[in-house]
mmCIF file with all atom_site columns, C-alpha atoms in Angstrom:
data_model
loop_
_atom_site.group_PDB
_atom_site.id
_atom_site.type_symbol
_atom_site.label_atom_id
_atom_site.label_alt_id
_atom_site.label_comp_id
_atom_site.label_asym_id
_atom_site.label_entity_id
_atom_site.label_seq_id
_atom_site.pdbx_PDB_ins_code
_atom_site.Cartn_x
_atom_site.Cartn_y
_atom_site.Cartn_z
_atom_site.occupancy
_atom_site.B_iso_or_equiv
_atom_site.pdbx_formal_charge
_atom_site.auth_seq_id
_atom_site.auth_comp_id
_atom_site.auth_asym_id
_atom_site.auth_atom_id
_atom_site.pdbx_PDB_model_num
ATOM 1   C CA . UNK V 1 1   ? -9.840  2.703   -3.645  1.00 88.00 ? 294 UNK V CA 1
ATOM 2   C CA . UNK V 1 2   ? -7.342  4.831   -5.526  1.00 92.00 ? 295 UNK V CA 1
ATOM 3   C CA . UNK V 1 3   ? -8.098  4.829   -9.243  1.00 96.00 ? 296 UNK V CA 1
ATOM 4   C CA . UNK V 1 4   ? -5.240  5.064   -11.712 1.00 98.00 ? 297 UNK V CA 1
ATOM 5   C CA . UNK V 1 5   ? -6.226  6.115   -15.225 1.00 98.00 ? 298 UNK V CA 1
ATOM 6   C CA . UNK V 1 6   ? -3.781  5.758   -18.095 1.00 98.00 ? 299 UNK V CA 1
ATOM 7   C CA . UNK V 1 7   ? -4.066  7.459   -21.455 1.00 96.00 ? 300 UNK V CA 1
ATOM 8   C CA . UNK V 1 8   ? -4.159  6.758   -24.244 1.00 97.00 ? 301 UNK V CA 1
ATOM 9   C CA . UNK V 1 9   ? -5.190  3.107   -24.214 1.00 98.00 ? 302 UNK V CA 1
ATOM 10  C CA . UNK V 1 10  ? -3.192  2.533   -27.396 1.00 98.00 ? 303 UNK V CA 1
ATOM 11  C CA . UNK V 1 11  ? -0.417  4.701   -28.807 1.00 97.00 ? 304 UNK V CA 1
ATOM 12  C CA . UNK V 1 12  ? 0.943   4.234   -32.326 1.00 97.00 ? 305 UNK V CA 1
ATOM 13  C CA . UNK V 1 13  ? 4.425   5.676   -32.830 1.00 96.00 ? 306 UNK V CA 1
ATOM 14  C CA . UNK V 1 14  ? 7.166   5.177   -35.406 1.00 96.00 ? 307 UNK V CA 1
ATOM 15  C CA . UNK V 1 15  ? 10.604  3.912   -34.365 1.00 95.00 ? 308 UNK V CA 1
ATOM 16  C CA . UNK V 1 16  ? 12.919  6.794   -33.538 1.00 96.00 ? 309 UNK V CA 1
ATOM 17  C CA . UNK V 1 17  ? 10.081  9.065   -32.491 1.00 97.00 ? 310 UNK V CA 1
ATOM 18  C CA . UNK V 1 18  ? 9.095   10.175  -28.984 1.00 97.00 ? 311 UNK V CA 1
ATOM 19  C CA . UNK V 1 19  ? 6.294   8.555   -27.010 1.00 97.00 ? 312 UNK V CA 1
ATOM 20  C CA . UNK V 1 20  ? 4.491   10.226  -24.123 1.00 98.00 ? 313 UNK V CA 1
ATOM 21  C CA . UNK V 1 21  ? 2.307   8.135   -21.817 1.00 98.00 ? 314 UNK V CA 1
ATOM 22  C CA . UNK V 1 22  ? 0.091   9.607   -19.096 1.00 98.00 ? 315 UNK V CA 1
ATOM 23  C CA . UNK V 1 23  ? -1.160  8.358   -15.754 1.00 98.00 ? 316 UNK V CA 1
ATOM 24  C CA . UNK V 1 24  ? -3.623  10.161  -13.514 1.00 98.00 ? 317 UNK V CA 1
ATOM 25  C CA . UNK V 1 25  ? -4.444  9.282   -9.902  1.00 98.00 ? 318 UNK V CA 1
ATOM 26  C CA . UNK V 1 26  ? -7.857  9.919   -8.377  1.00 97.00 ? 319 UNK V CA 1
ATOM 27  C CA . UNK V 1 27  ? -6.119  11.510  -5.374  1.00 97.00 ? 320 UNK V CA 1
ATOM 28  C CA . UNK V 1 28  ? -2.578  12.462  -4.535  1.00 97.00 ? 321 UNK V CA 1
ATOM 29  C CA . UNK V 1 29  ? -0.014  9.666   -4.380  1.00 96.00 ? 322 UNK V CA 1
ATOM 30  C CA . UNK V 1 30  ? 2.843   12.096  -3.687  1.00 96.00 ? 323 UNK V CA 1
ATOM 31  C CA . UNK V 1 31  ? 5.770   10.649  -5.667  1.00 96.00 ? 324 UNK V CA 1
ATOM 32  C CA . UNK V 1 32  ? 4.973   7.014   -4.867  1.00 96.00 ? 325 UNK V CA 1
ATOM 33  C CA . UNK V 1 33  ? 4.433   6.105   -8.504  1.00 97.00 ? 326 UNK V CA 1
ATOM 34  C CA . UNK V 1 34  ? 6.143   3.416   -10.567 1.00 98.00 ? 327 UNK V CA 1
ATOM 35  C CA . UNK V 1 35  ? 6.097   2.517   -14.262 1.00 98.00 ? 328 UNK V CA 1
ATOM 36  C CA . UNK V 1 36  ? 6.446   -1.026  -15.597 1.00 98.00 ? 329 UNK V CA 1
ATOM 37  C CA . UNK V 1 37  ? 6.940   -2.478  -19.065 1.00 98.00 ? 330 UNK V CA 1
ATOM 38  C CA . UNK V 1 38  ? 5.395   -5.818  -19.983 1.00 98.00 ? 331 UNK V CA 1
ATOM 39  C CA . UNK V 1 39  ? 5.974   -7.819  -23.138 1.00 98.00 ? 332 UNK V CA 1
ATOM 40  C CA . UNK V 1 40  ? 3.761   -10.760 -24.193 1.00 96.00 ? 333 UNK V CA 1
ATOM 41  C CA . UNK V 1 41  ? 4.338   -13.845 -22.072 1.00 95.00 ? 334 UNK V CA 1
ATOM 42  C CA . UNK V 1 42  ? 6.700   -12.034 -19.726 1.00 97.00 ? 335 UNK V CA 1
ATOM 43  C CA . UNK V 1 43  ? 6.556   -10.594 -16.241 1.00 98.00 ? 336 UNK V CA 1
ATOM 44  C CA . UNK V 1 44  ? 6.418   -6.829  -15.793 1.00 98.00 ? 337 UNK V CA 1
ATOM 45  C CA . UNK V 1 45  ? 9.765   -5.027  -15.576 1.00 98.00 ? 338 UNK V CA 1
ATOM 46  C CA . UNK V 1 46  ? 10.302  -2.014  -13.347 1.00 98.00 ? 339 UNK V CA 1
ATOM 47  C CA . UNK V 1 47  ? 11.302  1.063   -15.361 1.00 98.00 ? 340 UNK V CA 1
ATOM 48  C CA . UNK V 1 48  ? 10.813  4.056   -13.061 1.00 98.00 ? 341 UNK V CA 1
ATOM 49  C CA . UNK V 1 49  ? 10.022  4.506   -9.371  1.00 97.00 ? 342 UNK V CA 1
ATOM 50  C CA . UNK V 1 50  ? 9.546   7.515   -7.152  1.00 96.00 ? 343 UNK V CA 1
ATOM 51  C CA . UNK V 1 51  ? 7.886   9.053   -10.225 1.00 98.00 ? 344 UNK V CA 1
ATOM 52  C CA . UNK V 1 52  ? 11.211  9.984   -11.835 1.00 98.00 ? 345 UNK V CA 1
ATOM 53  C CA . UNK V 1 53  ? 14.042  7.639   -10.797 1.00 97.00 ? 346 UNK V CA 1
ATOM 54  C CA . UNK V 1 54  ? 15.108  5.092   -13.398 1.00 98.00 ? 347 UNK V CA 1
ATOM 55  C CA . UNK V 1 55  ? 15.506  1.550   -12.123 1.00 97.00 ? 348 UNK V CA 1
ATOM 56  C CA . UNK V 1 56  ? 18.825  -0.236  -12.405 1.00 96.00 ? 349 UNK V CA 1
ATOM 57  C CA . UNK V 1 57  ? 19.799  -0.970  -15.989 1.00 97.00 ? 350 UNK V CA 1
ATOM 58  C CA . UNK V 1 58  ? 17.036  1.060   -17.601 1.00 98.00 ? 351 UNK V CA 1
ATOM 59  C CA . UNK V 1 59  ? 18.231  3.112   -20.591 1.00 98.00 ? 352 UNK V CA 1
ATOM 60  C CA . UNK V 1 60  ? 18.321  6.895   -20.336 1.00 98.00 ? 353 UNK V CA 1
ATOM 61  C CA . UNK V 1 61  ? 15.718  7.246   -23.112 1.00 98.00 ? 354 UNK V CA 1
ATOM 62  C CA . UNK V 1 62  ? 13.099  6.374   -20.471 1.00 98.00 ? 355 UNK V CA 1
ATOM 63  C CA . UNK V 1 63  ? 12.169  9.255   -18.183 1.00 98.00 ? 356 UNK V CA 1
ATOM 64  C CA . UNK V 1 64  ? 9.398   9.810   -15.692 1.00 98.00 ? 357 UNK V CA 1
ATOM 65  C CA . UNK V 1 65  ? 7.954   13.027  -14.329 1.00 98.00 ? 358 UNK V CA 1
ATOM 66  C CA . UNK V 1 66  ? 5.115   14.366  -12.239 1.00 97.00 ? 359 UNK V CA 1
ATOM 67  C CA . UNK V 1 67  ? 3.881   14.341  -8.666  1.00 95.00 ? 360 UNK V CA 1
ATOM 68  C CA . UNK V 1 68  ? 0.589   14.379  -6.849  1.00 96.00 ? 361 UNK V CA 1
ATOM 69  C CA . UNK V 1 69  ? -1.988  13.185  -9.356  1.00 97.00 ? 362 UNK V CA 1
ATOM 70  C CA . UNK V 1 70  ? -0.448  13.696  -12.802 1.00 98.00 ? 363 UNK V CA 1
ATOM 71  C CA . UNK V 1 71  ? 2.436   11.616  -14.136 1.00 98.00 ? 364 UNK V CA 1
ATOM 72  C CA . UNK V 1 72  ? 4.164   11.083  -17.456 1.00 98.00 ? 365 UNK V CA 1
ATOM 73  C CA . UNK V 1 73  ? 6.482   8.448   -18.885 1.00 98.00 ? 366 UNK V CA 1
ATOM 74  C CA . UNK V 1 74  ? 8.454   9.633   -21.888 1.00 98.00 ? 367 UNK V CA 1
ATOM 75  C CA . UNK V 1 75  ? 10.466  7.428   -24.222 1.00 97.00 ? 368 UNK V CA 1
ATOM 76  C CA . UNK V 1 76  ? 12.666  9.803   -26.157 1.00 94.00 ? 369 UNK V CA 1
ATOM 77  C CA . UNK V 1 77  ? 13.571  7.750   -29.240 1.00 93.00 ? 370 UNK V CA 1
ATOM 78  C CA . UNK V 1 78  ? 11.655  4.523   -29.634 1.00 96.00 ? 371 UNK V CA 1
ATOM 79  C CA . UNK V 1 79  ? 13.590  1.354   -30.271 1.00 96.00 ? 372 UNK V CA 1
ATOM 80  C CA . UNK V 1 80  ? 12.021  -1.836  -31.615 1.00 94.00 ? 373 UNK V CA 1
ATOM 81  C CA . UNK V 1 81  ? 12.268  -3.484  -28.199 1.00 96.00 ? 374 UNK V CA 1
ATOM 82  C CA . UNK V 1 82  ? 10.192  -0.718  -26.580 1.00 97.00 ? 375 UNK V CA 1
ATOM 83  C CA . UNK V 1 83  ? 6.914   -1.756  -28.183 1.00 94.00 ? 376 UNK V CA 1
ATOM 84  C CA . UNK V 1 84  ? 5.027   -3.304  -25.276 1.00 97.00 ? 377 UNK V CA 1
ATOM 85  C CA . UNK V 1 85  ? 2.343   -2.550  -22.698 1.00 98.00 ? 378 UNK V CA 1
ATOM 86  C CA . UNK V 1 86  ? 3.149   -0.009  -19.980 1.00 98.00 ? 379 UNK V CA 1
ATOM 87  C CA . UNK V 1 87  ? 1.516   0.156   -16.553 1.00 98.00 ? 380 UNK V CA 1
ATOM 88  C CA . UNK V 1 88  ? 1.667   2.767   -13.841 1.00 98.00 ? 381 UNK V CA 1
ATOM 89  C CA . UNK V 1 89  ? 1.290   1.736   -10.186 1.00 98.00 ? 382 UNK V CA 1
ATOM 90  C CA . UNK V 1 90  ? 0.708   3.758   -7.051  1.00 97.00 ? 383 UNK V CA 1
ATOM 91  C CA . UNK V 1 91  ? 2.189   2.472   -3.820  1.00 95.00 ? 384 UNK V CA 1
ATOM 92  C CA . UNK V 1 92  ? 1.193   5.386   -1.612  1.00 95.00 ? 385 UNK V CA 1
ATOM 93  C CA . UNK V 1 93  ? -2.043  3.886   -0.335  1.00 91.00 ? 386 UNK V CA 1
ATOM 94  C CA . UNK V 1 94  ? -3.540  0.483   0.237   1.00 90.00 ? 387 UNK V CA 1
ATOM 95  C CA . UNK V 1 95  ? -4.798  -1.219  -1.795  1.00 94.00 ? 388 UNK V CA 1
ATOM 96  C CA . UNK V 1 96  ? -1.974  -0.933  -4.299  1.00 94.00 ? 389 UNK V CA 1
ATOM 97  C CA . UNK V 1 97  ? -3.491  -0.115  -7.654  1.00 97.00 ? 390 UNK V CA 1
ATOM 98  C CA . UNK V 1 98  ? -2.317  -0.251  -11.246 1.00 98.00 ? 391 UNK V CA 1
ATOM 99  C CA . UNK V 1 99  ? -3.501  1.644   -14.265 1.00 98.00 ? 392 UNK V CA 1
ATOM 100 C CA . UNK V 1 100 ? -5.224  -0.323  -16.998 1.00 98.00 ? 393 UNK V CA 1
ATOM 101 C CA . UNK V 1 101 ? -2.194  -0.063  -19.252 1.00 98.00 ? 394 UNK V CA 1
ATOM 102 C CA . UNK V 1 102 ? -1.131  1.707   -22.434 1.00 98.00 ? 395 UNK V CA 1
ATOM 103 C CA . UNK V 1 103 ? -0.273  -0.463  -25.421 1.00 98.00 ? 396 UNK V CA 1
ATOM 104 C CA . UNK V 1 104 ? 2.580   1.090   -27.409 1.00 97.00 ? 397 UNK V CA 1
ATOM 105 C CA . UNK V 1 105 ? 2.484   -0.203  -30.961 1.00 96.00 ? 398 UNK V CA 1
ATOM 106 C CA . UNK V 1 106 ? 4.521   0.342   -34.089 1.00 91.00 ? 399 UNK V CA 1
ATOM 107 C CA . UNK V 1 107 ? 3.064   2.872   -36.502 1.00 91.00 ? 400 UNK V CA 1
ATOM 108 C CA . UNK L 2 1   ? 21.369  -14.429 -10.114 1.00 95.00 ? 183 UNK L CA 1
ATOM 109 C CA . UNK L 2 2   ? 18.569  -12.559 -8.411  1.00 96.00 ? 184 UNK L CA 1
ATOM 110 C CA . UNK L 2 3   ? 15.299  -14.264 -9.268  1.00 97.00 ? 185 UNK L CA 1
ATOM 111 C CA . UNK L 2 4   ? 11.918  -15.465 -8.094  1.00 98.00 ? 186 UNK L CA 1
ATOM 112 C CA . UNK L 2 5   ? 10.495  -18.753 -9.343  1.00 98.00 ? 187 UNK L CA 1
ATOM 113 C CA . UNK L 2 6   ? 6.815   -19.592 -8.912  1.00 98.00 ? 188 UNK L CA 1
ATOM 114 C CA . UNK L 2 7   ? 5.197   -22.999 -8.981  1.00 98.00 ? 189 UNK L CA 1
ATOM 115 C CA . UNK L 2 8   ? 1.992   -24.721 -7.960  1.00 98.00 ? 190 UNK L CA 1
ATOM 116 C CA . UNK L 2 9   ? -0.458  -23.395 -10.495 1.00 97.00 ? 191 UNK L CA 1
ATOM 117 C CA . UNK L 2 10  ? -2.797  -25.592 -12.475 1.00 97.00 ? 192 UNK L CA 1
ATOM 118 C CA . UNK L 2 11  ? -6.411  -26.466 -13.141 1.00 98.00 ? 193 UNK L CA 1
ATOM 119 C CA . UNK L 2 12  ? -8.811  -26.396 -10.205 1.00 98.00 ? 194 UNK L CA 1
ATOM 120 C CA . UNK L 2 13  ? -12.561 -26.760 -9.941  1.00 97.00 ? 195 UNK L CA 1
ATOM 121 C CA . UNK L 2 14  ? -14.761 -23.975 -8.595  1.00 98.00 ? 196 UNK L CA 1
ATOM 122 C CA . UNK L 2 15  ? -14.608 -24.184 -4.829  1.00 98.00 ? 197 UNK L CA 1
ATOM 123 C CA . UNK L 2 16  ? -11.270 -25.958 -4.978  1.00 98.00 ? 198 UNK L CA 1
ATOM 124 C CA . UNK L 2 17  ? -7.862  -25.093 -3.566  1.00 98.00 ? 199 UNK L CA 1
ATOM 125 C CA . UNK L 2 18  ? -4.254  -24.742 -4.637  1.00 98.00 ? 200 UNK L CA 1
ATOM 126 C CA . UNK L 2 19  ? -1.014  -23.765 -2.923  1.00 98.00 ? 201 UNK L CA 1
ATOM 127 C CA . UNK L 2 20  ? 1.274   -21.500 -4.896  1.00 98.00 ? 202 UNK L CA 1
ATOM 128 C CA . UNK L 2 21  ? 4.964   -21.233 -4.039  1.00 98.00 ? 203 UNK L CA 1
ATOM 129 C CA . UNK L 2 22  ? 7.635   -18.692 -4.921  1.00 98.00 ? 204 UNK L CA 1
ATOM 130 C CA . UNK L 2 23  ? 11.294  -19.544 -4.343  1.00 98.00 ? 205 UNK L CA 1
ATOM 131 C CA . UNK L 2 24  ? 13.764  -16.693 -4.005  1.00 98.00 ? 206 UNK L CA 1
ATOM 132 C CA . UNK L 2 25  ? 17.385  -16.746 -5.134  1.00 98.00 ? 207 UNK L CA 1
ATOM 133 C CA . UNK L 2 26  ? 20.294  -14.322 -5.061  1.00 97.00 ? 208 UNK L CA 1
ATOM 134 C CA . UNK L 2 27  ? 19.138  -11.833 -2.426  1.00 96.00 ? 209 UNK L CA 1
ATOM 135 C CA . UNK L 2 28  ? 18.401  -11.665 1.294   1.00 96.00 ? 210 UNK L CA 1
ATOM 136 C CA . UNK L 2 29  ? 14.801  -12.882 1.169   1.00 96.00 ? 211 UNK L CA 1
ATOM 137 C CA . UNK L 2 30  ? 14.197  -12.291 4.869   1.00 96.00 ? 212 UNK L CA 1
ATOM 138 C CA . UNK L 2 31  ? 14.962  -8.601  4.444   1.00 94.00 ? 213 UNK L CA 1
ATOM 139 C CA . UNK L 2 32  ? 12.120  -7.718  2.114   1.00 96.00 ? 214 UNK L CA 1
ATOM 140 C CA . UNK L 2 33  ? 8.351   -7.606  1.922   1.00 96.00 ? 215 UNK L CA 1
ATOM 141 C CA . UNK L 2 34  ? 6.986   -9.667  -0.935  1.00 97.00 ? 216 UNK L CA 1
ATOM 142 C CA . UNK L 2 35  ? 3.672   -9.674  -2.738  1.00 97.00 ? 217 UNK L CA 1
ATOM 143 C CA . UNK L 2 36  ? 1.443   -11.600 -5.102  1.00 98.00 ? 218 UNK L CA 1
ATOM 144 C CA . UNK L 2 37  ? 0.078   -9.803  -8.176  1.00 98.00 ? 219 UNK L CA 1
ATOM 145 C CA . UNK L 2 38  ? -2.229  -11.498 -10.669 1.00 98.00 ? 220 UNK L CA 1
ATOM 146 C CA . UNK L 2 39  ? -3.210  -10.930 -14.271 1.00 98.00 ? 221 UNK L CA 1
ATOM 147 C CA . UNK L 2 40  ? -6.308  -12.427 -15.849 1.00 98.00 ? 222 UNK L CA 1
ATOM 148 C CA . UNK L 2 41  ? -5.883  -13.460 -19.496 1.00 97.00 ? 223 UNK L CA 1
ATOM 149 C CA . UNK L 2 42  ? -5.690  -10.361 -21.688 1.00 96.00 ? 224 UNK L CA 1
ATOM 150 C CA . UNK L 2 43  ? -6.235  -8.043  -18.712 1.00 97.00 ? 225 UNK L CA 1
ATOM 151 C CA . UNK L 2 44  ? -4.209  -5.736  -16.510 1.00 97.00 ? 226 UNK L CA 1
ATOM 152 C CA . UNK L 2 45  ? -2.356  -6.220  -13.241 1.00 98.00 ? 227 UNK L CA 1
ATOM 153 C CA . UNK L 2 46  ? -4.172  -6.679  -9.923  1.00 98.00 ? 228 UNK L CA 1
ATOM 154 C CA . UNK L 2 47  ? -2.484  -6.653  -6.524  1.00 97.00 ? 229 UNK L CA 1
ATOM 155 C CA . UNK L 2 48  ? -3.530  -9.654  -4.429  1.00 98.00 ? 230 UNK L CA 1
ATOM 156 C CA . UNK L 2 49  ? -1.580  -9.748  -1.173  1.00 97.00 ? 231 UNK L CA 1
ATOM 157 C CA . UNK L 2 50  ? 1.560   -8.592  0.649   1.00 97.00 ? 232 UNK L CA 1
ATOM 158 C CA . UNK L 2 51  ? 3.530   -9.985  3.575   1.00 97.00 ? 233 UNK L CA 1
ATOM 159 C CA . UNK L 2 52  ? 6.138   -8.128  5.594   1.00 96.00 ? 234 UNK L CA 1
ATOM 160 C CA . UNK L 2 53  ? 9.758   -9.225  5.787   1.00 95.00 ? 235 UNK L CA 1
ATOM 161 C CA . UNK L 2 54  ? 9.324   -11.084 9.055   1.00 95.00 ? 236 UNK L CA 1
ATOM 162 C CA . UNK L 2 55  ? 5.884   -12.406 8.192   1.00 96.00 ? 237 UNK L CA 1
ATOM 163 C CA . UNK L 2 56  ? 4.002   -10.759 11.029  1.00 96.00 ? 238 UNK L CA 1
ATOM 164 C CA . UNK L 2 57  ? 2.008   -8.350  8.861   1.00 96.00 ? 239 UNK L CA 1
ATOM 165 C CA . UNK L 2 58  ? -0.220  -9.450  6.006   1.00 97.00 ? 240 UNK L CA 1
ATOM 166 C CA . UNK L 2 59  ? -2.468  -7.486  3.663   1.00 96.00 ? 241 UNK L CA 1
ATOM 167 C CA . UNK L 2 60  ? -5.101  -8.587  1.171   1.00 97.00 ? 242 UNK L CA 1
ATOM 168 C CA . UNK L 2 61  ? -7.217  -7.200  -1.640  1.00 97.00 ? 243 UNK L CA 1
ATOM 169 C CA . UNK L 2 62  ? -10.926 -7.193  -0.814  1.00 97.00 ? 244 UNK L CA 1
ATOM 170 C CA . UNK L 2 63  ? -11.525 -9.623  -3.686  1.00 97.00 ? 245 UNK L CA 1
ATOM 171 C CA . UNK L 2 64  ? -9.527  -12.395 -1.992  1.00 98.00 ? 246 UNK L CA 1
ATOM 172 C CA . UNK L 2 65  ? -9.708  -11.621 1.738   1.00 98.00 ? 247 UNK L CA 1
ATOM 173 C CA . UNK L 2 66  ? -10.999 -14.620 3.670   1.00 98.00 ? 248 UNK L CA 1
ATOM 174 C CA . UNK L 2 67  ? -10.228 -17.035 0.817   1.00 98.00 ? 249 UNK L CA 1
ATOM 175 C CA . UNK L 2 68  ? -6.489  -16.573 0.229   1.00 98.00 ? 250 UNK L CA 1
ATOM 176 C CA . UNK L 2 69  ? -3.695  -16.790 2.811   1.00 98.00 ? 251 UNK L CA 1
ATOM 177 C CA . UNK L 2 70  ? -0.173  -15.461 2.276   1.00 98.00 ? 252 UNK L CA 1
ATOM 178 C CA . UNK L 2 71  ? 2.737   -16.852 4.271   1.00 98.00 ? 253 UNK L CA 1
ATOM 179 C CA . UNK L 2 72  ? 6.481   -17.224 4.058   1.00 98.00 ? 254 UNK L CA 1
ATOM 180 C CA . UNK L 2 73  ? 9.261   -19.470 5.333   1.00 98.00 ? 255 UNK L CA 1
ATOM 181 C CA . UNK L 2 74  ? 12.420  -17.391 5.541   1.00 98.00 ? 256 UNK L CA 1
ATOM 182 C CA . UNK L 2 75  ? 14.490  -20.482 6.384   1.00 98.00 ? 257 UNK L CA 1
ATOM 183 C CA . UNK L 2 76  ? 13.533  -21.857 2.965   1.00 98.00 ? 258 UNK L CA 1
ATOM 184 C CA . UNK L 2 77  ? 13.544  -18.507 1.122   1.00 98.00 ? 259 UNK L CA 1
ATOM 185 C CA . UNK L 2 78  ? 10.024  -19.274 -0.039  1.00 98.00 ? 260 UNK L CA 1
ATOM 186 C CA . UNK L 2 79  ? 6.743   -17.366 -0.274  1.00 98.00 ? 261 UNK L CA 1
ATOM 187 C CA . UNK L 2 80  ? 3.375   -19.094 -0.385  1.00 98.00 ? 262 UNK L CA 1
ATOM 188 C CA . UNK L 2 81  ? -0.192  -18.306 -1.339  1.00 98.00 ? 263 UNK L CA 1
ATOM 189 C CA . UNK L 2 82  ? -2.902  -20.720 -0.228  1.00 98.00 ? 264 UNK L CA 1
ATOM 190 C CA . UNK L 2 83  ? -5.890  -20.138 -2.484  1.00 98.00 ? 265 UNK L CA 1
ATOM 191 C CA . UNK L 2 84  ? -9.199  -21.604 -1.337  1.00 98.00 ? 266 UNK L CA 1
ATOM 192 C CA . UNK L 2 85  ? -12.829 -21.384 -2.442  1.00 98.00 ? 267 UNK L CA 1
ATOM 193 C CA . UNK L 2 86  ? -11.674 -20.674 -5.978  1.00 98.00 ? 268 UNK L CA 1
ATOM 194 C CA . UNK L 2 87  ? -13.948 -18.857 -8.394  1.00 98.00 ? 269 UNK L CA 1
ATOM 195 C CA . UNK L 2 88  ? -13.858 -18.524 -12.159 1.00 98.00 ? 270 UNK L CA 1
ATOM 196 C CA . UNK L 2 89  ? -12.744 -14.913 -11.750 1.00 98.00 ? 271 UNK L CA 1
ATOM 197 C CA . UNK L 2 90  ? -9.588  -16.094 -9.953  1.00 98.00 ? 272 UNK L CA 1
ATOM 198 C CA . UNK L 2 91  ? -8.315  -17.490 -13.251 1.00 98.00 ? 273 UNK L CA 1
ATOM 199 C CA . UNK L 2 92  ? -5.075  -15.608 -13.861 1.00 98.00 ? 274 UNK L CA 1
ATOM 200 C CA . UNK L 2 93  ? -1.317  -15.748 -13.996 1.00 98.00 ? 275 UNK L CA 1
ATOM 201 C CA . UNK L 2 94  ? -0.029  -15.221 -10.454 1.00 98.00 ? 276 UNK L CA 1
ATOM 202 C CA . UNK L 2 95  ? 3.265   -13.371 -10.088 1.00 98.00 ? 277 UNK L CA 1
ATOM 203 C CA . UNK L 2 96  ? 5.319   -12.992 -6.947  1.00 98.00 ? 278 UNK L CA 1
ATOM 204 C CA . UNK L 2 97  ? 7.196   -9.721  -6.640  1.00 98.00 ? 279 UNK L CA 1
ATOM 205 C CA . UNK L 2 98  ? 9.778   -8.282  -4.276  1.00 97.00 ? 280 UNK L CA 1
ATOM 206 C CA . UNK L 2 99  ? 9.291   -4.779  -2.908  1.00 94.00 ? 281 UNK L CA 1
ATOM 207 C CA . UNK L 2 100 ? 12.366  -2.553  -2.950  1.00 91.00 ? 282 UNK L CA 1
ATOM 208 C CA . UNK L 2 101 ? 11.122  0.377   -0.934  1.00 78.00 ? 283 UNK L CA 1
ATOM 209 C CA . UNK L 2 102 ? 7.969   0.357   1.105   1.00 83.00 ? 284 UNK L CA 1
ATOM 210 C CA . UNK L 2 103 ? 5.941   -2.794  1.753   1.00 82.00 ? 285 UNK L CA 1
ATOM 211 C CA . UNK L 2 104 ? 3.905   -2.106  -1.330  1.00 84.00 ? 286 UNK L CA 1
ATOM 212 C CA . UNK L 2 105 ? 6.403   -1.118  -3.955  1.00 83.00 ? 287 UNK L CA 1
ATOM 213 C CA . UNK L 2 106 ? 8.017   -0.484  -6.170  1.00 95.00 ? 288 UNK L CA 1
ATOM 214 C CA . UNK L 2 107 ? 8.391   -4.098  -7.258  1.00 97.00 ? 289 UNK L CA 1
ATOM 215 C CA . UNK L 2 108 ? 11.908  -4.490  -8.605  1.00 97.00 ? 290 UNK L CA 1
ATOM 216 C CA . UNK L 2 109 ? 12.038  -8.276  -9.013  1.00 97.00 ? 291 UNK L CA 1
ATOM 217 C CA . UNK L 2 110 ? 9.219   -10.397 -10.464 1.00 98.00 ? 292 UNK L CA 1
ATOM 218 C CA . UNK L 2 111 ? 8.824   -14.105 -11.024 1.00 98.00 ? 293 UNK L CA 1
ATOM 219 C CA . UNK L 2 112 ? 7.791   -15.522 -14.385 1.00 97.00 ? 294 UNK L CA 1
ATOM 220 C CA . UNK L 2 113 ? 4.303   -16.335 -13.120 1.00 98.00 ? 295 UNK L CA 1
ATOM 221 C CA . UNK L 2 114 ? 2.268   -19.477 -12.531 1.00 98.00 ? 296 UNK L CA 1
ATOM 222 C CA . UNK L 2 115 ? -1.106  -19.943 -14.204 1.00 98.00 ? 297 UNK L CA 1
ATOM 223 C CA . UNK L 2 116 ? -4.223  -20.784 -12.214 1.00 98.00 ? 298 UNK L CA 1
ATOM 224 C CA . UNK L 2 117 ? -7.270  -21.898 -14.190 1.00 98.00 ? 299 UNK L CA 1
ATOM 225 C CA . UNK L 2 118 ? -10.582 -22.364 -12.404 1.00 98.00 ? 300 UNK L CA 1
ATOM 226 C CA . UNK L 2 119 ? -13.019 -24.408 -14.436 1.00 96.00 ? 301 UNK L CA 1
ATOM 227 C CA . UNK L 2 120 ? -15.299 -27.387 -14.089 1.00 95.00 ? 302 UNK L CA 1
#
């Protein structure tokens, strides 16, 4: 089973600053990597797919990069509504697997 | 409005069964693979099962294979998950999700989730 490892587990950042979240796959997933945002009591929301393509309606401050086994989600200037848990997901191989999540909290 | 709406969750005893449903609105349901993803309380996301657009191909996580059955009725724009032989570790919120690319993602539309609690 493909393992997805996210780091850090928790990231404390001040509003207006940049946040960088990492996701590592145990083997290559090519560019079949998505990022989701989840707020308490809500369903996940798709942010980025194909490693670097923003989903419909996602603000430009969210950007994804990487390929193969190393991926990054960058939020360029944190807004209050961005504090949430973020998950990466590989859809290159079955079974689909998610990272364990990074909690982005207000510093 | 494009949305998925789950129902059917609740309290079940160990060994019991439930049937979860997911109604689709605002898009061509029959044109897309759909999946179930679950989340245990305070934990991360776990893929459970996927069914192809026409329903002929189904896929399961090892943790549920042989106990859960995914199906769909495209005439009713509805996805189902029959969950049998429930265990305590099946306690989770169950989300249905629509795939926008391949069978297995990315998931661009999610339901709000339905909670399954397995307890005696």
